[in-house]
mmCIF file of C-alpha atoms in Angstrom:
data_model
loop_
_atom_site.group_PDB
_atom_site.id
_atom_site.type_symbol
_atom_site.label_atom_id
_atom_site.label_comp_id
_atom_site.label_asym_id
_atom_site.label_seq_id
_atom_site.Cartn_x
_atom_site.Cartn_y
_atom_site.Cartn_z
ATOM 1 C CA MET A 929 -0.026 0.230 0.015
ATOM 2 C CA LYS A 930 1.339 3.158 -0.874
ATOM 3 C CA LEU A 931 2.286 6.044 1.849
ATOM 4 C CA LYS A 932 0.347 9.042 2.091
ATOM 5 C CA PHE A 933 1.990 12.703 2.220
ATOM 6 C CA GLY A 934 1.011 16.201 2.564
ATOM 7 C CA MET A 935 2.409 19.197 1.631
ATOM 8 C CA VAL A 936 2.899 22.813 3.102
ATOM 9 C CA GLY A 937 3.634 25.366 0.549
ATOM 10 C CA GLY A 938 4.473 24.874 -3.026
ATOM 11 C CA GLY A 939 1.183 26.464 -4.350
ATOM 12 C CA ASN A 940 0.646 29.813 -6.374
ATOM 13 C CA GLY A 941 2.419 28.164 -9.124
ATOM 14 C CA ALA A 942 5.561 27.394 -7.384
ATOM 15 C CA PHE A 943 8.231 26.194 -8.859
ATOM 16 C CA ILE A 944 9.598 23.757 -6.100
ATOM 17 C CA GLY A 945 6.657 22.625 -4.933
ATOM 18 C CA ASN A 946 5.595 20.688 -8.320
ATOM 19 C CA VAL A 947 9.500 19.306 -8.107
ATOM 20 C CA HIS A 948 8.732 17.696 -4.587
ATOM 21 C CA ARG A 949 5.488 16.436 -5.784
ATOM 22 C CA ARG A 950 6.775 14.497 -8.856
ATOM 23 C CA GLY A 951 9.674 13.208 -6.841
ATOM 24 C CA ALA A 952 7.475 11.975 -3.784
ATOM 25 C CA THR A 953 5.629 9.941 -6.744
ATOM 26 C CA GLU A 954 8.181 9.134 -9.181
ATOM 27 C CA ASP A 955 8.275 5.391 -7.655
ATOM 28 C CA ASN A 956 4.875 4.900 -6.877
ATOM 29 C CA LEU A 957 5.420 4.594 -3.336
ATOM 30 C CA ALA A 958 3.839 7.979 -2.102
ATOM 31 C CA ARG A 959 0.421 9.483 -2.978
ATOM 32 C CA LEU A 960 -0.711 13.177 -2.136
ATOM 33 C CA ALA A 961 -3.589 13.178 0.060
ATOM 34 C CA ALA A 962 -3.510 16.415 1.897
ATOM 35 C CA GLY A 963 -2.163 19.776 2.198
ATOM 36 C CA CYS A 964 -1.699 23.541 2.890
ATOM 37 C CA PHE A 965 -0.234 24.653 -0.466
ATOM 38 C CA THR A 966 -1.295 28.273 0.091
ATOM 39 C CA ARG A 967 -2.817 30.607 2.260
ATOM 40 C CA ASN A 968 -5.396 31.801 -0.580
ATOM 41 C CA MET A 969 -7.994 29.457 -0.387
ATOM 42 C CA GLU A 970 -9.251 29.847 -3.769
ATOM 43 C CA LYS A 971 -5.806 28.640 -5.158
ATOM 44 C CA ASN A 972 -5.209 26.543 -2.581
ATOM 45 C CA LEU A 973 -8.042 24.496 -3.556
ATOM 46 C CA GLN A 974 -6.697 24.712 -7.799
ATOM 47 C CA THR A 975 -3.672 23.479 -6.534
ATOM 48 C CA ALA A 976 -5.437 20.460 -4.746
ATOM 49 C CA GLU A 977 -7.394 19.988 -8.036
ATOM 50 C CA ASP A 978 -4.399 20.282 -10.296
ATOM 51 C CA TRP A 979 -2.354 17.755 -8.355
ATOM 52 C CA ASP A 980 -5.207 15.179 -7.730
ATOM 53 C CA VAL A 981 -6.189 15.405 -4.157
ATOM 54 C CA GLU A 982 -9.105 13.286 -4.142
ATOM 55 C CA ASP A 983 -10.793 14.227 -0.878
ATOM 56 C CA THR A 984 -10.980 18.402 -0.680
ATOM 57 C CA SER A 985 -12.072 18.315 3.160
ATOM 58 C CA ARG A 986 -8.058 17.632 3.254
ATOM 59 C CA VAL A 987 -6.877 21.056 2.154
ATOM 60 C CA TYR A 988 -6.479 23.207 4.992
ATOM 61 C CA SER A 989 -6.250 26.804 5.636
ATOM 62 C CA ASN A 990 -3.232 26.377 7.561
ATOM 63 C CA PHE A 991 -0.271 24.213 8.597
ATOM 64 C CA ARG A 992 -1.600 23.681 12.360
ATOM 65 C CA GLU A 993 -5.388 23.092 11.261
ATOM 66 C CA MET A 994 -3.617 20.543 8.973
ATOM 67 C CA ALA A 995 -1.222 18.733 11.882
ATOM 68 C CA GLU A 996 -4.020 18.666 14.393
ATOM 69 C CA LYS A 997 -6.971 17.453 11.927
ATOM 70 C CA GLU A 998 -4.520 14.960 10.323
ATOM 71 C CA SER A 999 -3.140 13.381 13.256
ATOM 72 C CA GLN A 1000 -6.191 12.501 14.750
ATOM 73 C CA ARG A 1001 -7.606 10.381 11.601
ATOM 74 C CA GLU A 1002 -7.476 6.600 11.125
ATOM 75 C CA ASP A 1003 -5.786 7.585 7.376
ATOM 76 C CA CYS A 1004 -3.653 10.086 8.954
ATOM 77 C CA ILE A 1005 -0.468 10.912 6.468
ATOM 78 C CA ASP A 1006 2.457 9.249 6.657
ATOM 79 C CA PHE A 1007 4.707 12.475 6.082
ATOM 80 C CA VAL A 1008 4.790 15.817 5.388
ATOM 81 C CA THR A 1009 6.547 17.959 3.079
ATOM 82 C CA ILE A 1010 7.572 21.362 3.442
ATOM 83 C CA VAL A 1011 8.281 23.906 0.845
ATOM 84 C CA THR A 1012 8.230 26.897 2.466
ATOM 85 C CA PRO A 1013 10.474 29.689 3.273
ATOM 86 C CA THR A 1014 13.246 29.122 5.205
ATOM 87 C CA ASP A 1015 12.482 31.131 8.365
ATOM 88 C CA THR A 1016 9.173 29.142 8.849
ATOM 89 C CA HIS A 1017 10.627 25.430 8.395
ATOM 90 C CA TYR A 1018 11.678 25.436 12.304
ATOM 91 C CA GLU A 1019 7.819 25.933 13.189
ATOM 92 C CA ILE A 1020 6.080 24.281 10.861
ATOM 93 C CA ALA A 1021 8.608 21.016 11.172
ATOM 94 C CA LYS A 1022 8.176 21.385 14.946
ATOM 95 C CA CYS A 1023 4.241 21.165 14.725
ATOM 96 C CA PHE A 1024 4.016 18.328 12.582
ATOM 97 C CA LEU A 1025 6.662 16.182 14.455
ATOM 98 C CA GLU A 1026 4.994 17.336 17.724
ATOM 99 C CA HIS A 1027 1.766 15.661 16.330
ATOM 100 C CA GLY A 1028 3.968 12.545 15.262
ATOM 101 C CA ILE A 1029 3.833 12.921 11.847
ATOM 102 C CA ASN A 1030 7.115 12.197 10.113
ATOM 103 C CA VAL A 1031 8.556 15.048 7.712
ATOM 104 C CA VAL A 1032 10.489 15.787 4.579
ATOM 105 C CA CYS A 1033 12.101 19.385 4.539
ATOM 106 C CA ASP A 1034 13.774 21.503 1.989
ATOM 107 C CA LYS A 1035 16.876 22.789 3.179
ATOM 108 C CA PRO A 1036 18.554 25.167 4.994
ATOM 109 C CA ILE A 1037 16.064 22.739 7.688
ATOM 110 C CA CYS A 1038 16.028 25.884 9.810
ATOM 111 C CA VAL A 1039 17.479 29.112 10.708
ATOM 112 C CA THR A 1040 19.553 28.681 13.688
ATOM 113 C CA LEU A 1041 21.475 25.516 14.936
ATOM 114 C CA GLU A 1042 19.571 25.538 18.146
ATOM 115 C CA GLU A 1043 16.541 25.221 16.437
ATOM 116 C CA GLY A 1044 17.532 22.349 14.336
ATOM 117 C CA GLU A 1045 19.013 20.359 17.322
ATOM 118 C CA GLU A 1046 15.530 20.781 19.207
ATOM 119 C CA LEU A 1047 14.121 19.108 15.977
ATOM 120 C CA LYS A 1048 16.266 16.392 15.899
ATOM 121 C CA GLN A 1049 15.677 15.400 19.388
ATOM 122 C CA ILE A 1050 11.920 15.930 18.858
ATOM 123 C CA ALA A 1051 12.103 13.329 15.969
ATOM 124 C CA LYS A 1052 14.469 11.138 18.017
ATOM 125 C CA GLU A 1053 11.966 11.056 21.004
ATOM 126 C CA LYS A 1054 8.969 10.250 18.745
ATOM 127 C CA ASP A 1055 10.917 7.972 16.688
ATOM 128 C CA LEU A 1056 10.144 10.033 13.373
ATOM 129 C CA GLU A 1057 11.937 10.431 10.368
ATOM 130 C CA PHE A 1058 13.307 13.783 8.992
ATOM 131 C CA GLY A 1059 14.640 13.789 5.566
ATOM 132 C CA VAL A 1060 16.017 16.766 3.748
ATOM 133 C CA THR A 1061 16.108 17.641 0.090
ATOM 134 C CA TYR A 1062 19.986 17.990 -0.751
ATOM 135 C CA THR A 1063 19.519 17.682 -4.407
ATOM 136 C CA TYR A 1064 22.784 17.396 -6.180
ATOM 137 C CA ALA A 1065 23.988 14.840 -3.594
ATOM 138 C CA SER A 1066 21.396 12.264 -4.500
ATOM 139 C CA TYR A 1067 22.439 11.945 -8.225
ATOM 140 C CA ALA A 1068 23.265 8.049 -9.254
ATOM 141 C CA ALA A 1069 26.797 9.026 -10.602
ATOM 142 C CA VAL A 1070 27.810 10.720 -7.273
ATOM 143 C CA GLN A 1071 26.571 7.393 -5.795
ATOM 144 C CA GLN A 1072 28.790 5.511 -7.989
ATOM 145 C CA ALA A 1073 31.920 7.801 -7.246
ATOM 146 C CA ARG A 1074 31.407 7.330 -3.276
ATOM 147 C CA ALA A 1075 31.722 3.646 -4.096
ATOM 148 C CA MET A 1076 34.853 4.064 -5.930
ATOM 149 C CA ILE A 1077 36.390 6.545 -3.360
ATOM 150 C CA ASP A 1078 35.576 3.525 -0.897
ATOM 151 C CA ASN A 1079 37.029 0.705 -2.747
ATOM 152 C CA GLY A 1080 40.275 2.953 -2.986
ATOM 153 C CA GLU A 1081 40.423 3.399 -6.672
ATOM 154 C CA ILE A 1082 41.544 6.770 -6.487
ATOM 155 C CA GLY A 1083 43.727 6.644 -3.192
ATOM 156 C CA GLU A 1084 43.976 8.739 -0.711
ATOM 157 C CA ILE A 1085 41.935 12.069 -1.294
ATOM 158 C CA ILE A 1086 44.561 15.223 -1.315
ATOM 159 C CA ASN A 1087 42.135 18.225 -2.362
ATOM 160 C CA ILE A 1088 38.573 18.797 -3.092
ATOM 161 C CA ILE A 1089 37.413 21.262 -5.527
ATOM 162 C CA ALA A 1090 33.483 22.114 -5.838
ATOM 163 C CA GLU A 1091 31.843 25.222 -7.755
ATOM 164 C CA TYR A 1092 27.972 26.522 -7.973
ATOM 165 C CA PRO A 1093 28.019 29.530 -10.070
ATOM 166 C CA GLN A 1094 24.421 31.142 -10.835
ATOM 167 C CA ASP A 1095 23.757 34.549 -11.915
ATOM 168 C CA TRP A 1096 20.365 35.307 -10.994
ATOM 169 C CA VAL A 1097 21.108 38.049 -8.333
ATOM 170 C CA ILE A 1098 23.023 40.324 -11.073
ATOM 171 C CA VAL A 1099 20.433 39.807 -14.055
ATOM 172 C CA SER A 1100 18.122 41.005 -11.875
ATOM 173 C CA THR A 1101 19.581 44.632 -11.551
ATOM 174 C CA VAL A 1102 18.908 44.760 -15.232
ATOM 175 C CA ALA A 1103 15.887 42.250 -15.903
ATOM 176 C CA GLU A 1104 12.034 43.970 -15.449
ATOM 177 C CA SER A 1105 11.530 40.727 -12.969
ATOM 178 C CA SER A 1106 13.204 37.990 -11.440
ATOM 179 C CA ASP A 1107 12.076 34.287 -11.536
ATOM 180 C CA GLN A 1108 13.530 34.018 -7.431
ATOM 181 C CA THR A 1109 11.293 34.417 -4.939
ATOM 182 C CA PRO A 1110 11.739 37.850 -2.860
ATOM 183 C CA TRP A 1111 12.174 36.327 0.576
ATOM 184 C CA ARG A 1112 15.635 35.064 -0.486
ATOM 185 C CA LEU A 1113 16.540 38.698 -0.409
ATOM 186 C CA ASP A 1114 15.446 39.252 3.203
ATOM 187 C CA PRO A 1115 18.219 38.420 5.813
ATOM 188 C CA LYS A 1116 15.632 37.631 8.356
ATOM 189 C CA ARG A 1117 13.577 35.269 6.357
ATOM 190 C CA ALA A 1118 16.450 33.723 4.458
ATOM 191 C CA GLY A 1119 18.458 33.091 7.500
ATOM 192 C CA GLY A 1120 20.811 35.384 7.590
ATOM 193 C CA THR A 1121 22.849 34.887 4.056
ATOM 194 C CA ALA A 1122 21.872 34.429 0.621
ATOM 195 C CA CYS A 1123 24.187 32.408 -1.296
ATOM 196 C CA CYS A 1124 26.291 30.592 1.634
ATOM 197 C CA SER A 1125 22.416 29.164 3.231
ATOM 198 C CA ASP A 1126 21.163 28.614 -0.428
ATOM 199 C CA ILE A 1127 23.948 26.968 -2.272
ATOM 200 C CA GLY A 1128 26.864 27.015 -0.159
ATOM 201 C CA THR A 1129 24.853 24.310 1.688
ATOM 202 C CA HIS A 1130 24.696 22.483 -0.815
ATOM 203 C CA LEU A 1131 27.992 21.715 -1.582
ATOM 204 C CA GLU A 1132 28.935 21.169 1.505
ATOM 205 C CA ALA A 1133 26.193 18.119 1.265
ATOM 206 C CA LEU A 1134 27.744 17.148 -1.732
ATOM 207 C CA ILE A 1135 31.201 16.843 -0.842
ATOM 208 C CA ALA A 1136 29.951 14.931 2.143
ATOM 209 C CA ARG A 1137 27.896 12.756 0.062
ATOM 210 C CA MET A 1138 30.482 11.872 -2.242
ATOM 211 C CA THR A 1139 33.794 11.429 -0.484
ATOM 212 C CA GLY A 1140 32.421 10.605 2.844
ATOM 213 C CA LEU A 1141 34.693 12.995 5.139
ATOM 214 C CA LYS A 1142 33.603 15.027 7.722
ATOM 215 C CA LEU A 1143 34.554 18.762 7.257
ATOM 216 C CA GLU A 1144 36.286 20.384 10.829
ATOM 217 C CA SER A 1145 36.999 24.005 9.856
ATOM 218 C CA VAL A 1146 36.219 26.869 7.285
ATOM 219 C CA LEU A 1147 37.839 30.012 6.109
ATOM 220 C CA ALA A 1148 35.406 32.210 4.401
ATOM 221 C CA ARG A 1149 35.033 35.508 2.282
ATOM 222 C CA PHE A 1150 31.738 36.892 1.721
ATOM 223 C CA VAL A 1151 31.163 39.292 -1.137
ATOM 224 C CA HIS A 1152 28.121 41.580 -0.701
ATOM 225 C CA TYR A 1153 26.994 43.150 -4.106
ATOM 226 C CA GLN A 1154 25.616 46.684 -4.350
ATOM 227 C CA GLY A 1155 25.456 47.427 -0.657
ATOM 228 C CA SER A 1156 23.149 44.167 -0.200
ATOM 229 C CA PRO A 1157 22.980 43.267 3.855
ATOM 230 C CA MET A 1158 23.527 39.597 1.978
ATOM 231 C CA ASP A 1159 26.117 37.641 0.685
ATOM 232 C CA HIS A 1160 26.087 36.715 -3.415
ATOM 233 C CA ASP A 1161 29.642 35.333 -3.696
ATOM 234 C CA ILE A 1162 31.570 32.831 -1.212
ATOM 235 C CA GLN A 1163 34.944 31.714 -1.423
ATOM 236 C CA VAL A 1164 35.451 29.089 1.071
ATOM 237 C CA LEU A 1165 38.683 27.173 2.114
ATOM 238 C CA LEU A 1166 37.952 23.871 3.486
ATOM 239 C CA ASN A 1167 39.600 21.732 5.918
ATOM 240 C CA TYR A 1168 38.693 17.462 6.408
ATOM 241 C CA GLU A 1169 39.301 14.989 8.790
ATOM 242 C CA GLY A 1170 42.798 14.062 8.443
ATOM 243 C CA GLY A 1171 44.059 17.214 6.926
ATOM 244 C CA VAL A 1172 42.528 16.732 3.591
ATOM 245 C CA PRO A 1173 41.975 20.288 2.129
ATOM 246 C CA GLY A 1174 39.369 21.647 -0.478
ATOM 247 C CA MET A 1175 38.125 24.802 -1.990
ATOM 248 C CA MET A 1176 34.012 25.973 -2.463
ATOM 249 C CA TRP A 1177 33.166 28.843 -4.864
ATOM 250 C CA ALA A 1178 29.563 29.807 -4.967
ATOM 251 C CA SER A 1179 28.073 32.858 -6.813
ATOM 252 C CA GLN A 1180 24.911 34.175 -7.555
ATOM 253 C CA LEU A 1181 27.060 36.871 -9.466
ATOM 254 C CA ALA A 1182 28.427 34.430 -11.940
ATOM 255 C CA THR A 1183 27.329 36.364 -15.359
ATOM 256 C CA GLY A 1184 26.421 33.450 -17.783
ATOM 257 C CA SER A 1185 25.971 30.547 -15.532
ATOM 258 C CA ASP A 1186 22.565 29.012 -14.681
ATOM 259 C CA CYS A 1187 22.894 25.923 -12.117
ATOM 260 C CA GLY A 1188 26.799 24.921 -13.033
ATOM 261 C CA VAL A 1189 27.420 22.601 -9.837
ATOM 262 C CA ARG A 1190 30.689 20.898 -10.254
ATOM 263 C CA ILE A 1191 33.009 18.914 -8.060
ATOM 264 C CA ARG A 1192 36.424 17.432 -8.926
ATOM 265 C CA VAL A 1193 38.457 14.933 -6.204
ATOM 266 C CA TYR A 1194 41.843 14.479 -6.402
ATOM 267 C CA GLY A 1195 43.418 11.291 -5.096
ATOM 268 C CA THR A 1196 47.160 9.471 -4.721
ATOM 269 C CA LYS A 1197 45.868 7.250 -7.424
ATOM 270 C CA GLY A 1198 43.574 9.218 -9.860
ATOM 271 C CA SER A 1199 40.752 12.117 -9.739
ATOM 272 C CA LEU A 1200 36.790 11.929 -10.177
ATOM 273 C CA GLU A 1201 34.921 14.756 -11.571
ATOM 274 C CA TRP A 1202 30.895 15.091 -11.574
ATOM 275 C CA SER A 1203 29.233 18.066 -13.189
ATOM 276 C CA HIS A 1204 25.337 18.775 -12.896
ATOM 277 C CA LEU A 1205 25.332 19.825 -16.477
ATOM 278 C CA HIS A 1206 26.309 16.023 -17.534
ATOM 279 C CA PRO A 1207 24.475 14.175 -14.593
ATOM 280 C CA MET A 1208 24.814 10.902 -15.492
ATOM 281 C CA GLU A 1209 28.927 11.083 -16.228
ATOM 282 C CA LEU A 1210 31.608 10.661 -14.260
ATOM 283 C CA THR A 1211 34.991 11.266 -15.048
ATOM 284 C CA TYR A 1212 37.623 9.035 -13.963
ATOM 285 C CA ALA A 1213 41.227 9.729 -14.545
ATOM 286 C CA PRO A 1214 43.383 6.812 -12.912
ATOM 287 C CA LEU A 1215 47.046 7.905 -12.301
ATOM 288 C CA ASN A 1216 49.133 7.889 -15.167
ATOM 289 C CA ARG A 1217 46.384 5.890 -17.273
ATOM 290 C CA PRO A 1218 43.883 7.034 -20.111
ATOM 291 C CA VAL A 1219 41.161 8.932 -18.526
ATOM 292 C CA ARG A 1220 37.448 7.840 -18.898
ATOM 293 C CA VAL A 1221 34.026 8.136 -18.692
ATOM 294 C CA ILE A 1222 31.921 6.147 -16.628
ATOM 295 C CA THR A 1223 27.926 6.501 -17.402
ATOM 296 C CA ALA A 1224 25.524 5.594 -14.821
ATOM 297 C CA ASN A 1225 23.264 2.439 -15.083
ATOM 298 C CA ARG A 1226 25.790 0.340 -16.638
ATOM 299 C CA GLU A 1227 26.168 -3.362 -15.502
ATOM 300 C CA TYR A 1228 29.802 -2.154 -14.326
ATOM 301 C CA ASN A 1229 28.329 0.522 -11.695
ATOM 302 C CA ALA A 1230 28.026 0.028 -7.796
ATOM 303 C CA PRO A 1231 24.772 -1.250 -6.545
ATOM 304 C CA GLN A 1232 24.122 1.924 -4.921
ATOM 305 C CA CYS A 1233 24.430 3.779 -7.786
ATOM 306 C CA LEU A 1234 22.074 1.369 -10.196
ATOM 307 C CA GLU A 1235 19.231 1.471 -7.573
ATOM 308 C CA LEU A 1236 18.622 4.847 -8.196
ATOM 309 C CA CYS A 1237 18.391 4.650 -11.957
ATOM 310 C CA ARG A 1238 15.369 4.135 -13.857
ATOM 311 C CA LEU A 1239 16.060 4.447 -17.615
ATOM 312 C CA PRO A 1240 18.268 2.598 -19.974
ATOM 313 C CA ALA A 1241 22.156 3.717 -20.388
ATOM 314 C CA GLY A 1242 22.139 6.876 -22.572
ATOM 315 C CA HIS A 1243 18.493 7.985 -21.871
ATOM 316 C CA PRO A 1244 19.697 11.376 -19.181
ATOM 317 C CA GLU A 1245 18.351 11.284 -15.987
ATOM 318 C CA GLY A 1246 18.354 15.073 -14.111
ATOM 319 C CA PHE A 1247 16.796 17.362 -11.381
ATOM 320 C CA TYR A 1248 13.426 15.678 -11.073
ATOM 321 C CA GLU A 1249 14.880 12.533 -10.954
ATOM 322 C CA ALA A 1250 17.327 13.500 -8.049
ATOM 323 C CA PHE A 1251 14.578 14.696 -6.229
ATOM 324 C CA GLY A 1252 12.708 11.449 -6.977
ATOM 325 C CA ASN A 1253 15.812 9.593 -5.377
ATOM 326 C CA ILE A 1254 15.284 11.553 -2.217
ATOM 327 C CA TYR A 1255 11.954 10.285 -1.984
ATOM 328 C CA LYS A 1256 12.840 6.424 -3.053
ATOM 329 C CA SER A 1257 15.100 5.973 -0.087
ATOM 330 C CA TYR A 1258 13.035 8.290 2.135
ATOM 331 C CA CYS A 1259 9.810 6.009 1.399
ATOM 332 C CA THR A 1260 11.362 2.715 1.341
ATOM 333 C CA HIS A 1261 12.766 3.232 4.755
ATOM 334 C CA LEU A 1262 9.052 4.186 6.139
ATOM 335 C CA LEU A 1263 7.651 1.266 4.715
ATOM 336 C CA ALA A 1264 9.805 -0.948 5.650
ATOM 337 C CA LYS A 1265 9.751 0.605 9.292
ATOM 338 C CA ARG A 1266 6.142 0.487 9.201
ATOM 339 C CA ASP A 1267 6.052 -3.255 8.261
ATOM 340 C CA GLY A 1268 8.510 -3.874 10.736
ATOM 341 C CA ARG A 1269 11.084 -4.682 8.047
ATOM 342 C CA PRO A 1270 15.089 -4.491 7.949
ATOM 343 C CA CYS A 1271 15.985 -1.690 5.337
ATOM 344 C CA ASN A 1272 19.347 -1.491 3.929
ATOM 345 C CA MET A 1273 18.308 1.545 1.290
ATOM 346 C CA LEU A 1274 19.322 4.645 3.418
ATOM 347 C CA ARG A 1275 20.618 6.786 0.871
ATOM 348 C CA HIS A 1276 18.653 10.415 1.729
ATOM 349 C CA PRO A 1277 19.680 13.188 3.288
ATOM 350 C CA THR A 1278 18.636 13.153 7.034
ATOM 351 C CA ILE A 1279 18.725 15.572 9.858
ATOM 352 C CA GLU A 1280 22.079 15.254 10.407
ATOM 353 C CA ASP A 1281 23.015 16.336 7.101
ATOM 354 C CA GLY A 1282 20.900 19.686 7.482
ATOM 355 C CA LEU A 1283 22.717 20.193 11.090
ATOM 356 C CA HIS A 1284 25.635 19.947 9.425
ATOM 357 C CA GLY A 1285 24.641 22.431 6.689
ATOM 358 C CA LEU A 1286 23.630 24.941 9.683
ATOM 359 C CA ARG A 1287 27.056 24.504 11.379
ATOM 360 C CA PHE A 1288 28.707 25.539 7.827
ATOM 361 C CA VAL A 1289 26.583 28.648 7.573
ATOM 362 C CA ARG A 1290 27.081 29.330 11.205
ATOM 363 C CA ALA A 1291 31.056 28.670 10.666
ATOM 364 C CA CYS A 1292 31.444 30.991 7.635
ATOM 365 C CA VAL A 1293 29.341 33.696 8.794
ATOM 366 C CA LYS A 1294 31.817 34.322 11.837
ATOM 367 C CA SER A 1295 34.671 33.596 9.679
ATOM 368 C CA ASP A 1296 33.695 36.172 7.237
ATOM 369 C CA GLU A 1297 32.533 38.879 10.083
ATOM 370 C CA GLN A 1298 35.708 38.209 11.851
ATOM 371 C CA GLY A 1299 37.941 38.951 8.609
ATOM 372 C CA GLY A 1300 38.573 35.542 7.391
ATOM 373 C CA ILE A 1301 39.666 33.415 9.666
ATOM 374 C CA TRP A 1302 39.991 29.760 10.529
ATOM 375 C CA VAL A 1303 36.705 28.840 11.789
ATOM 376 C CA ASN A 1304 35.695 24.996 13.938
ATOM 377 C CA LEU A 1305 32.712 23.258 12.835
#
């Protein structure tokens, strides 16, 4: 039997809401049964109709009503997906956790580390699952890279380089409108940072998932554009366990760049490179041997890569499928837990990953404010 889930936010034509909906239903493990998609009840009901929510009594005017009424139903939703601005994540997630409902939340999971720790404690006390949607860390090829690194195919890691250039902030200064929501530029609503919390955390999660290394300290420099109180370009030196160095650059001012996520991991026996622009390919350069391109969903791939592929090799799987990978793992885990079965598929980011992101942001902010010093996480 499919899981039932609800959604808070995502209405009013928001891009990310439909991405979550498609991801959650990608593998026929869950169906959308309830929601509070927007405060406008007319649009709320229209979204429910567009997304095939069958019972309109389960379309709620606010998230508190939704948590209260759903928790009292015999057919209560199994989890809720939270796709609202960052400053609302904490109170919404806390409300549903306190009502005994599992949570999937967009990143960052909240504004402060203290809020995140509280959410983790509530989830632990109530034995609930808390998933976080770090998309780029959830591609099949990234899992292939992790398997190769764990197998020692590039030797000991000696350097990590990651970047995420966008140009939407600088474009918005000359365009008549921006497709990015205004709350992202509001320090109170976005969590105090723009670039670092919005896309820098994606890189932190991607590096962690691909390498398995723990980030210990950072040295950060923030660039503010045209008097903005928010950071729109960050350059961060990284120090991982064992003294492994790294560098990260994320920017919302990189003219001509859309979503150029790229990571390179260099080791004593070779290197691996993955680019979001070619999401099914992994470039492998063994030391002093020909460079190879490894394609996801080939028989030679690692099991953890293959289980996240849906199409025959050569057919690209992208952003929607990456969200599907998160939900596939999350839902498989919930179904096994519900049925009392063991589950070996835990590929989705959890609240622990969300907390790592909050620690990363806090350390970067402190480093920049103090003139670029090393700060421990």
